[in-house]
Coordinates of C-alpha atoms and ligand atoms in Angstrom, one line a residue:
X238 CA 0.0 0.0 0.0
X239 CA 1.0 3.6 -0.6
X240 CA 0.2 6.4 1.8
X241 CA -0.7 10.0 1.4
X242 CA -0.8 12.2 4.5
X243 CA -2.5 15.6 4.2
X244 CA -1.7 18.2 6.8
X245 CA -2.9 21.8 7.0
X246 CA -1.0 25.0 7.8
X247 CA -1.6 28.7 8.6
X248 CA -5.3 28.6 9.4
X249 CA -8.2 26.2 9.6
X250 CA -11.1 26.1 7.1
X251 CA -8.8 25.9 4.2
X252 CA -10.7 23.1 2.5
X253 CA -8.1 20.5 3.5
X254 CA -10.8 17.8 3.6
X255 CA -12.0 18.8 0.1
X256 CA -8.4 18.8 -1.1
X257 CA -7.9 15.3 0.3
X258 CA -11.2 14.1 -1.1
X259 CA -10.4 15.6 -4.5
X260 CA -7.1 13.8 -4.6
X261 CA -9.1 10.6 -3.9
X262 CA -11.4 11.4 -6.8
X263 CA -8.5 12.0 -9.2
X264 CA -6.6 8.9 -8.2
X265 CA -9.8 6.8 -8.5
X266 CA -10.4 8.2 -11.9
X267 CA -6.9 7.0 -12.8
X268 CA -8.0 3.5 -12.0
X269 CA -6.4 3.3 -8.5
X270 CA -8.2 1.9 -5.6
X271 CA -8.2 4.5 -2.8
X272 CA -9.3 4.6 0.8
X273 CA -9.7 7.7 2.9
X274 CA -9.6 8.5 6.5
X275 CA -9.2 11.2 9.1
X276 CA -7.2 11.7 12.3
X277 CA -8.8 14.2 14.6
X278 CA -6.7 15.6 17.4
X279 CA -9.6 16.4 19.8
X280 CA -10.2 14.4 22.9
X281 CA -13.8 13.4 22.3
X282 CA -13.9 9.7 21.4
X283 CA -16.1 10.7 18.5
X284 CA -18.1 13.8 17.5
X285 CA -21.4 12.1 18.4
X286 CA -21.7 14.0 21.7
X287 CA -20.7 17.4 20.2
X288 CA -23.2 20.1 19.5
X289 CA -23.6 21.0 15.8
X290 CA -22.4 24.5 16.9
X291 CA -19.1 22.9 17.7
X292 CA -18.7 20.6 14.9
X293 CA -21.3 20.9 12.2
X294 CA -23.0 17.7 11.1
X295 CA -22.2 14.3 12.6
X296 CA -21.7 11.9 9.7
X297 CA -22.8 8.4 10.2
X298 CA -21.2 5.4 8.6
X299 CA -22.7 2.0 7.7
X300 CA -21.2 0.4 10.8
X301 CA -22.8 3.1 13.0
X302 CA -19.7 5.1 13.6
X303 CA -20.5 8.8 14.3
X304 CA -17.7 10.7 12.5
X305 CA -16.4 14.0 11.3
X306 CA -18.3 15.6 8.4
X307 CA -15.1 15.3 6.3
X308 CA -15.9 11.6 6.0
X309 CA -19.0 12.7 4.2
X310 CA -16.9 14.4 1.6
X311 CA -14.7 11.3 1.3
X312 CA -17.7 9.1 0.6
X313 CA -19.2 11.6 -1.8
X314 CA -16.0 12.2 -3.7
X315 CA -14.8 8.5 -3.9
X316 CA -16.6 5.2 -4.1
X317 CA -15.1 3.9 -0.8
X318 CA -17.5 2.9 2.0
X319 CA -15.8 3.9 5.2
X320 CA -15.9 2.3 8.6
X321 CA -15.2 3.3 12.2
X322 CA -11.5 2.4 11.6
X323 CA -11.3 5.4 9.3
X324 CA -11.8 8.2 11.9
X325 CA -9.3 8.2 14.7
X326 CA -9.4 10.8 17.5
X327 CA -7.0 11.5 20.3
X328 CA -9.9 10.5 22.6
X329 CA -9.8 7.0 21.1
X330 CA -6.0 6.8 21.2
X331 CA -5.8 7.8 24.9
X332 CA -8.8 5.6 25.8
X333 CA -7.1 2.6 24.3
X334 CA -3.7 3.3 25.9
X335 CA -5.2 3.8 29.3
X336 CA -7.2 0.6 29.0
X337 CA -4.1 -1.3 28.1
X338 CA -2.2 0.2 31.0
X339 CA -5.0 -0.9 33.4
X340 CA -4.9 -4.4 32.0
X341 CA -1.2 -4.5 32.7
X342 CA -0.3 -4.9 29.0
X343 CA 2.7 -2.5 29.3
X344 CA 4.4 -5.0 31.6
X345 CA 5.3 -2.6 34.3
X346 CA 6.8 0.1 32.0
X347 CA 6.2 3.8 32.5
X348 CA 3.5 4.6 29.9
X349 CA 4.6 7.6 27.9
X350 CA 3.5 9.8 25.0
X351 CA 6.4 8.5 23.0
X352 CA 6.5 5.6 22.3
X353 CA 3.2 4.3 23.7
X354 CA 0.8 6.9 22.3
X355 CA 2.6 7.2 19.0
X356 CA 2.7 3.4 18.8
X357 CA -1.0 3.3 19.3
X358 CA -1.5 5.6 16.3
X359 CA 0.9 3.7 14.1
X360 CA -0.7 0.4 15.1
X361 CA -4.0 1.8 13.8
X362 CA -2.3 2.6 10.5
X363 CA -0.9 -0.9 10.3
X364 CA -4.3 -2.4 11.1
X365 CA -6.1 -0.4 8.4
X366 CA -3.4 -1.5 5.9
X367 CA -4.0 -5.2 6.9
X368 CA -7.7 -4.8 6.7
X369 CA -7.7 -3.4 3.2
X370 CA -5.2 -5.5 1.2
X371 CA -6.7 -4.4 -2.2
X372 CA -6.3 -0.7 -1.6
X373 CA -3.6 1.0 -3.7
X374 CA -3.5 4.3 -1.8
X375 CA -4.6 5.2 1.7
X376 CA -5.2 8.9 2.0
X377 CA -5.2 10.2 5.6
X378 CA -6.1 13.8 6.5
X379 CA -4.8 15.1 9.8
X380 CA -7.3 17.5 11.4
X381 CA -6.2 20.8 12.8
X382 CA -3.2 23.0 11.8
X383 CA 0.4 22.2 12.0
X384 CA 1.9 23.9 15.1
X385 CA -1.2 23.1 17.2
X386 CA 0.1 21.4 20.4
X387 CA -2.7 18.8 20.2
X388 CA -1.7 17.6 16.8
X389 CA 2.0 16.9 17.7
X390 CA 1.6 13.3 18.5
X391 CA -0.1 12.5 15.3
X392 CA 2.7 14.2 13.3
X393 CA 5.4 12.4 15.2
X394 CA 3.6 9.1 14.7
X395 CA 3.4 9.7 10.9
X396 CA 7.1 10.7 10.8
X397 CA 8.0 7.3 12.4
X398 CA 5.4 5.5 10.3
X399 CA 7.0 6.8 7.1
X400 CA 10.4 5.4 8.2
X401 CA 8.8 2.0 9.0
X402 CA 7.1 1.6 5.6
X403 CA 9.8 3.2 3.6
X404 CA 9.8 6.9 2.6
X405 CA 9.2 6.0 -1.0
X406 CA 5.8 4.7 -0.1
X407 CA 4.7 7.9 1.5
X408 CA 3.7 11.3 0.1
X409 CA 3.3 14.2 2.5
X410 CA 1.0 16.9 1.2
X411 CA 0.7 20.2 3.0
X412 CA -2.3 22.5 2.4
X413 CA -1.6 26.1 3.2
X414 CA -3.0 29.6 2.7
X415 CA -1.5 32.3 0.5
X416 CA -3.3 35.4 1.8
X417 CA -4.0 38.2 -0.6
X418 CA -3.3 41.6 0.9
X419 CA -5.8 43.8 -0.8
X420 CA -4.2 47.2 0.2
X421 CA -0.8 46.0 -1.2
X422 CA -2.4 44.2 -4.1
X423 CA -0.1 41.2 -3.3
X424 CA -0.2 37.5 -2.5
X425 CA 2.0 36.7 0.5
X426 CA 4.0 33.5 0.8
X427 CA 5.5 34.1 4.3
X428 CA 2.9 32.2 6.3
X429 CA 3.4 29.2 4.0
X430 CA 7.1 29.3 4.5
X431 CA 6.7 29.5 8.2
X432 CA 4.2 26.7 8.4
X433 CA 6.4 24.4 6.3
X434 CA 9.4 25.4 8.5
X435 CA 7.3 24.2 11.4
X436 CA 6.5 20.9 9.7
X437 CA 10.2 20.4 8.9
X438 CA 11.1 21.1 12.6
X439 CA 8.9 18.2 13.4
X440 CA 10.9 16.1 11.0
X441 CA 8.5 16.1 8.0
X442 CA 9.5 17.5 4.6
X443 CA 6.3 17.9 2.5
X444 CA 6.5 16.5 -1.0
X445 CA 3.7 18.6 -2.4
X446 CA 2.4 22.0 -1.2
X447 CA -1.1 22.9 -2.1
X448 CA -1.6 26.7 -1.9
X449 CA -5.1 27.9 -1.3
X450 CA -5.4 31.2 -3.1
X451 CA -8.1 33.7 -3.8
X452 CA -6.1 35.1 -6.6
X453 CA -3.9 33.0 -9.0
X454 CA -0.5 31.6 -8.1
X455 CA 2.0 33.4 -10.3
X456 CA 5.4 31.9 -11.3
X457 CA 7.3 34.2 -9.0
X458 CA 5.5 33.0 -6.0
X459 CA 5.6 29.4 -7.1
X460 CA 9.4 29.7 -7.4
X461 CA 9.7 31.4 -4.0
X462 CA 7.7 28.8 -2.2
X463 CA 9.6 26.0 -4.0
X464 CA 12.9 27.6 -3.0
X465 CA 12.1 28.4 0.6
X466 CA 10.1 25.3 1.3
X467 CA 12.6 23.0 -0.3
X468 CA 10.3 21.4 -2.9
X469 CA 10.4 21.2 -6.6
X470 CA 8.6 24.0 -8.4
X471 CA 6.2 21.7 -10.2
X472 CA 5.2 20.3 -6.7
X473 CA 3.8 23.7 -5.7
X474 CA 0.1 23.4 -6.6
X475 CA -2.5 26.1 -6.7
X476 CA -5.9 25.4 -5.3
X477 CA -8.1 28.4 -6.1
X478 CA -11.5 29.4 -4.7
X479 CA -13.9 27.6 -6.9
X480 CA -16.7 29.7 -8.3
X481 CA -19.8 27.6 -8.1
X482 CA -19.6 24.3 -6.4
X483 CA -17.2 22.2 -4.3
X484 CA -17.4 19.5 -7.0
X485 CA -15.1 21.8 -9.1
X486 CA -12.3 21.1 -6.6
X487 CA -10.9 18.0 -8.3
X488 CA -11.0 19.8 -11.6
X489 CA -9.1 22.7 -10.2
X490 CA -6.5 20.6 -8.6
X491 CA -6.1 18.7 -11.8
X492 CA -4.9 21.9 -13.5
X493 CA -1.5 21.5 -11.9
X494 CA -1.8 17.7 -12.3
X495 CA -1.6 16.9 -8.7
X496 CA -2.6 13.3 -9.3
X497 CA 0.3 12.9 -11.7
X498 CA 2.7 14.3 -9.1
X499 CA 1.4 11.9 -6.5
X500 CA 1.6 8.9 -8.8
X501 CA 5.2 9.8 -9.7
X502 CA 6.2 10.4 -6.2
X503 CA 4.8 7.1 -5.0
X504 CA 6.1 5.2 -8.0
X505 CA 2.7 3.9 -8.9
X506 CA 3.8 3.2 -12.4
X507 CA 1.9 4.0 -15.5
X508 CA -1.7 4.8 -14.9
X509 CA -3.8 6.6 -17.5
X510 CA -4.7 10.3 -16.9
X511 CA -8.1 10.5 -15.2
X512 CA -11.2 10.0 -17.2
X513 CA -13.2 12.8 -15.7
X514 CA -16.0 13.3 -18.3
X515 CA -18.7 12.0 -15.9
X516 CA -17.6 14.3 -13.2
X517 CA -17.3 17.3 -15.6
X518 CA -20.8 16.6 -16.9
X519 CA -22.1 16.6 -13.3
X520 CA -20.4 19.9 -12.6
X521 CA -21.8 21.4 -15.7
X522 CA -25.3 20.4 -14.7
X523 CA -24.8 22.0 -11.3
X524 CA -23.4 25.2 -12.8
X525 CA -25.8 25.6 -15.8
X526 CA -29.1 24.0 -14.9
X527 CA -32.3 24.6 -17.0
X528 CA -34.7 24.7 -14.1
X529 CA -35.0 26.1 -10.7
X530 CA -36.9 25.1 -7.5
X531 CA -37.0 26.6 -4.1
X532 CA -36.9 24.2 -1.2
X533 CA -37.3 25.3 2.4
X534 CA -35.2 23.4 5.0
X535 CA -36.9 24.1 8.3
X536 CA -34.5 23.2 11.2
X537 CA -32.9 24.3 14.4
X538 CA -29.3 25.0 13.4
X539 CA -30.2 26.7 10.3
X540 CA -27.7 29.6 10.6
X541 CA -24.8 27.1 10.6
X542 CA -23.4 26.3 7.2
X543 CA -22.4 22.8 8.2
X544 CA -25.2 21.5 10.4
X545 CA -27.1 19.9 7.6
X546 CA -24.2 19.5 5.1
X547 CA -25.1 16.1 3.7
X548 CA -28.7 17.2 3.2
X549 CA -27.7 20.3 1.2
X550 CA -25.3 18.1 -0.9
X551 CA -27.9 15.5 -1.5
X552 CA -30.3 18.3 -2.8
X553 CA -27.5 19.4 -5.2
X554 CA -27.0 15.8 -6.4
X555 CA -30.8 15.4 -7.0
X556 CA -31.0 18.8 -8.6
X557 CA -28.2 18.1 -11.1
X558 CA -30.0 14.8 -12.0
X559 CA -33.1 16.8 -12.9
X560 CA -31.1 19.6 -14.5
X561 CA -32.4 21.8 -11.8
X562 CA -30.9 24.4 -9.5
X563 CA -32.1 23.8 -6.0
X564 CA -32.4 27.1 -4.2
X565 CA -32.4 26.4 -0.5
X566 CA -34.1 28.7 1.9
X567 CA -33.0 28.0 5.4
X568 CA -35.8 28.5 7.8
X569 CA -35.5 28.7 11.5
X570 CA -38.4 26.5 12.7
X571 CA -39.1 28.9 15.6
X572 CA -39.9 31.6 13.0
X573 CA -42.8 29.5 11.8
X574 CA -44.1 29.4 15.3
X575 CA -43.9 33.2 15.5
X576 CA -45.2 34.1 12.1
X577 CA -47.1 31.1 10.7
X578 CA -46.2 28.7 7.9
X579 CA -47.8 30.7 5.1
X580 CA -45.8 33.9 5.9
X581 CA -42.5 32.1 6.2
X582 CA -42.7 29.2 3.6
X583 CA -45.8 30.1 1.7
X584 CA -44.2 30.3 -1.7
X585 CA -41.7 27.4 -1.8
X586 CA -41.8 24.3 -4.0
X587 CA -40.9 21.8 -1.4
X588 CA -40.4 21.6 2.4
X589 CA -37.8 19.5 4.1
X590 CA -37.6 18.9 7.8
X591 CA -34.2 17.5 8.7
X592 CA -33.1 15.4 11.7
X593 CA -32.7 16.9 15.1
X594 CA -32.7 16.4 18.9
X595 CA -34.5 18.3 21.6
X596 CA -37.7 20.2 21.5
X597 CA -36.8 23.7 20.4
X598 CA -38.7 24.6 17.2
X599 CA -40.6 21.3 17.0
X600 CA -44.0 23.0 17.1
X601 CA -42.8 25.2 14.1
X602 CA -41.8 22.0 12.3
X603 CA -45.2 20.5 13.0
X604 CA -46.8 23.6 11.5
X605 CA -44.6 23.3 8.4
X606 CA -45.6 19.6 8.0
X607 CA -49.3 20.6 8.4
X608 CA -49.0 23.3 5.8
X609 CA -47.2 21.0 3.4
X610 CA -49.9 18.3 3.8
X611 CA -52.9 20.7 3.4
X612 CA -51.4 22.8 0.6
X613 CA -50.1 19.7 -1.2
X614 CA -46.6 21.0 -1.2
X615 CA -43.9 18.3 -1.5
X616 CA -42.8 17.3 2.0
X617 CA -39.7 15.3 2.9
X618 CA -39.2 14.5 6.5
X619 CA -35.9 13.0 7.6
X620 CA -35.6 11.2 10.9
X621 CA -37.0 13.8 13.3
X622 CA -38.8 15.2 10.2
X623 CA -40.6 11.8 9.8
X624 CA -41.5 11.8 13.5
X625 CA -42.9 15.4 13.1
X626 CA -45.0 14.3 10.2
X627 CA -46.4 11.4 12.2
X628 CA -47.2 13.7 15.2
X629 CA -48.9 16.2 12.9
X630 CA -51.0 13.5 11.2
X631 CA -52.0 12.0 14.5
X632 CA -53.1 15.3 15.9
X633 CA -54.8 16.9 12.9
X634 CA -56.0 13.9 10.9
X635 CA -56.7 11.3 13.5
X636 CA -57.8 13.8 16.2
X637 CA -55.4 12.3 18.8
X638 CA -55.2 15.3 21.1
X639 CA -51.8 16.4 22.2
X640 CA -50.1 13.6 20.3
X641 CA -46.4 13.9 20.6
X642 CA -43.1 12.2 20.9
X643 CA -42.1 11.4 24.5
X644 CA -38.8 13.1 23.7
X645 CA -40.7 16.4 23.8
X646 CA -43.6 15.6 26.2
X647 CA -42.9 12.7 28.6
X648 CA -46.5 12.7 29.8
X649 CA -48.3 13.0 26.5
X650 CA -51.6 11.0 26.4
X651 CA -50.8 10.0 22.8
X652 CA -47.1 9.0 22.5
X653 CA -47.1 8.3 18.8
X654 CA -43.3 8.4 18.9
X655 CA -41.6 6.8 21.9
X656 CA -38.7 4.8 23.2
X657 CA -38.8 1.0 22.7
X658 CA -39.3 -0.8 26.0
X659 CA -35.8 -2.2 26.1
X660 CA -34.3 1.3 25.7
X661 CA -35.9 2.6 28.9
X662 CA -33.6 3.1 31.9
X663 CA -30.4 3.2 29.9
X664 CA -28.6 6.5 30.7
X665 CA -25.3 6.4 28.8
X666 CA -25.5 8.9 26.0
X667 CA -25.4 7.0 22.7
X668 CA -26.1 3.6 24.2
X669 CA -29.7 3.7 23.3
X670 CA -29.3 5.0 19.8
X671 CA -30.1 3.0 16.7
X672 CA -27.0 3.7 14.7
X673 CA -25.8 2.7 11.3
X674 CA -27.0 0.7 8.4
X675 CA -30.1 -1.5 8.8
X676 CA -32.0 -3.6 6.4
X677 CA -35.6 -2.7 5.7
X678 CA -38.4 -4.3 3.7
X679 CA -40.1 -2.1 1.1
X680 CA -43.8 -2.7 0.4
X681 CA -44.8 -2.9 -3.2
X682 CA -47.4 -0.5 -4.6
X683 CA -46.1 2.4 -2.5
X684 CA -44.5 5.6 -3.8
X685 CA -41.3 4.8 -1.9
X686 CA -41.0 1.4 -3.5
X687 CA -41.5 3.0 -6.9
X688 CA -38.7 5.5 -6.2
X689 CA -36.4 2.8 -5.1
X690 CA -37.1 1.0 -8.4
X691 CA -39.2 -1.7 -6.7
X692 CA -36.3 -3.5 -5.0
X693 CA -37.7 -5.4 -1.9
X694 CA -34.9 -4.6 0.5
X695 CA -33.1 -1.4 1.2
X696 CA -30.1 -0.6 3.5
X697 CA -30.1 2.9 5.1
X698 CA -28.2 4.5 7.9
X699 CA -29.8 5.4 11.2
X700 CA -29.1 7.8 14.1
X701 CA -32.0 8.1 16.5
X702 CA -33.4 7.0 19.7
X703 CA -37.2 7.3 19.4
X704 CA -39.4 5.2 17.2
X705 CA -42.9 5.1 15.6
X706 CA -45.1 3.6 18.3
X707 CA -46.6 0.5 16.9
X708 CA -49.6 0.8 19.3
X709 CA -50.9 3.6 17.0
X710 CA -50.0 2.0 13.7
X711 CA -53.5 0.7 12.9
X712 CA -55.3 3.9 13.8
X713 CA -53.0 6.0 11.7
X714 CA -53.2 3.6 8.8
X715 CA -57.0 3.6 9.0
X716 CA -56.9 7.4 8.7
X717 CA -54.9 7.2 5.5
X718 CA -51.2 7.0 6.5
X719 CA -49.3 4.5 4.5
X720 CA -46.4 2.6 5.9
X721 CA -44.1 1.9 3.0
X722 CA -41.2 0.3 4.8
X723 CA -40.4 -1.5 8.1
X724 CA -37.1 -2.8 9.5
X725 CA -36.4 -6.4 8.5
X726 CA -35.4 -7.4 12.0
X727 CA -38.0 -6.0 14.2
X728 CA -40.7 -4.4 12.1
X729 CA -40.0 -0.8 13.2
X730 CA -41.6 1.7 10.9
X731 CA -39.0 3.1 8.4
X732 CA -40.9 5.1 5.8
X733 CA -44.4 6.7 5.9
X734 CA -46.2 8.4 3.1
X735 CA -49.5 9.9 2.1
X736 CA -50.8 8.4 -1.1
X737 CA -53.2 11.3 -2.1
X738 CA -50.4 13.8 -1.9
X739 CA -47.9 14.7 -4.8
X740 CA -45.0 13.9 -2.4
X741 CA -45.3 13.4 1.3
X742 CA -42.7 11.1 2.6
X743 CA -41.0 10.7 6.0
X744 CA -38.0 8.4 6.5
X745 CA -36.8 7.3 9.9
X746 CA -33.3 6.9 8.5
X747 CA -30.8 9.4 7.0
X748 CA -30.8 9.0 3.2
X749 CA -28.5 12.0 2.9
X750 CA -25.6 9.8 4.0
X751 CA -25.8 7.7 0.8
X752 CA -26.2 10.2 -1.9
X753 CA -23.4 10.7 -4.5
X754 CA -22.9 13.3 -7.2
X755 CA -23.8 11.0 -10.1
X756 CA -26.0 8.7 -8.0
X757 CA -28.6 10.9 -6.2
X758 CA -30.5 9.1 -3.5
X759 CA -33.9 8.0 -4.9
X760 CA -35.9 9.7 -2.2
X761 CA -34.1 13.0 -2.7
X762 CA -34.5 12.6 -6.5
X763 CA -38.2 12.0 -6.1
X764 CA -38.6 15.0 -3.8
X765 CA -36.8 17.4 -6.2
X766 CA -38.8 16.0 -9.1
X767 CA -42.0 16.7 -7.2
X768 CA -40.9 20.2 -6.3
X769 CA -40.0 20.8 -10.0
X770 CA -43.5 19.6 -11.0
X771 CA -45.0 22.0 -8.6
X772 CA -42.8 24.9 -9.8
X773 CA -44.0 24.2 -13.4
X774 CA -47.6 24.4 -12.2
X775 CA -47.3 27.7 -10.5
Ligands
LIG948 N1 -34.5 13.1 18.2 C1 -35.1 12.1 17.4 C2 -34.7 10.7 18.0 O1 -33.8 10.6 18.8 C3 -34.6 12.2 16.0 C4 -33.1 12.0 15.8 C5 -32.7 12.5 14.4 O2 -33.4 13.2 13.7 N2 -31.5 12.2 14.0 O3 -35.3 9.7 17.6

């Protein structure tokens, strides 16, 4: 196996994850098999317990791992399906070292940062290598910025690892910022020089430097960076601000032939230049769509760019598929409580209620679902959004007074959404969650089955604690709610829909974690198609 390590310098938010993912795209399009992973220096064992304000979305993998949102980019930009082995945090590393110490596995030695903690990190690298014998290139992004104290152990571990596997098998890529000083009209290279100097102090000489620039990277600056950072001039690569969509990133990095540089550096022999036509066509459809729809996303962390990242991306994928620009209106659910649905989302073509926890804004979301149902506006409820649709239907169609989820009202007379018996009394956060991929049965004749091309089984990723209460199933069905899918193992409700509505679907799982640029998720695709239909009728 060959290894690429992607570090970041100068500032955070440079698009390091996108740069790493784009390299994955390019290498895959050269016919190489790639696997991507992230090392995060923070002490949380995983981001599952972090607020979206801290961390943006929690991205869930098939095996139920709650991971950094960069893993979402990796899965969207490459064909790899990742596992919990592909997101390592300092929290996991220390947890494992301390457990070993308690079990006496260090045989009486003093347990130290070096070698014990660094060994732990390296052993993870070796394990991933063993687990993936068919992978040509393992791309690892190191979270944080070089120079941060908390990243030091990871950097040291990688330095040692490169020696162990042979330097010729390792390519270090450093992503840095070239700030543009407007008043001087100049791009500055000094921060890059200093950040690379820092990396070299830690024993790592980058092979390739990716320069994030607002302007272009001229030959003088390229030469300067090459000279002072001790790399060849061709290995200084520009990574410009893309104009329209993040899916342009691989195309931008391709301009300086980064994939070629990597292949040469790693001695990967002759691989054809990447066949990017499909990717380019997708990007063109994103940039120049024929149609436009407006979709309201009514949530709780709406002001945060990253809180519903995979949902926004999935809407883009579905939009491109229908040659449609999806204009997303982010709506604070509480605003609907204050001003009413008509005033806030009266003129949209579709309403999406995403996942969420806690009761802030739920009544606003219920109003949004009601408005969508009554006005026949396409509605797509994801996880909490499905539970909201169920509550709304129970209250306003079945007349079940005060129907609610016990998450929001423990004493509700009509708990249409509740915990399963066996979950009650478990207090450890996360322990009661249904997490990861789960097989469900699709019922023929439903709209959902139609959208999934009438397969009988689907596999979707979950992250929730509460469930549709089966005690109410019959009553809701009699009133017209259709259950289109249940989990194969225990018959839990997975998808609900309203047949008399142009598109009214709620999914207990998170379809947004399995949508890809050229393979939009069928439910997203159906939703955008219905919104498009509505926009044509207006
Ligand atoms: N809060 C709900 C639950 O725990 C929904 C979770 C979600 O939307 N991800 O079941």
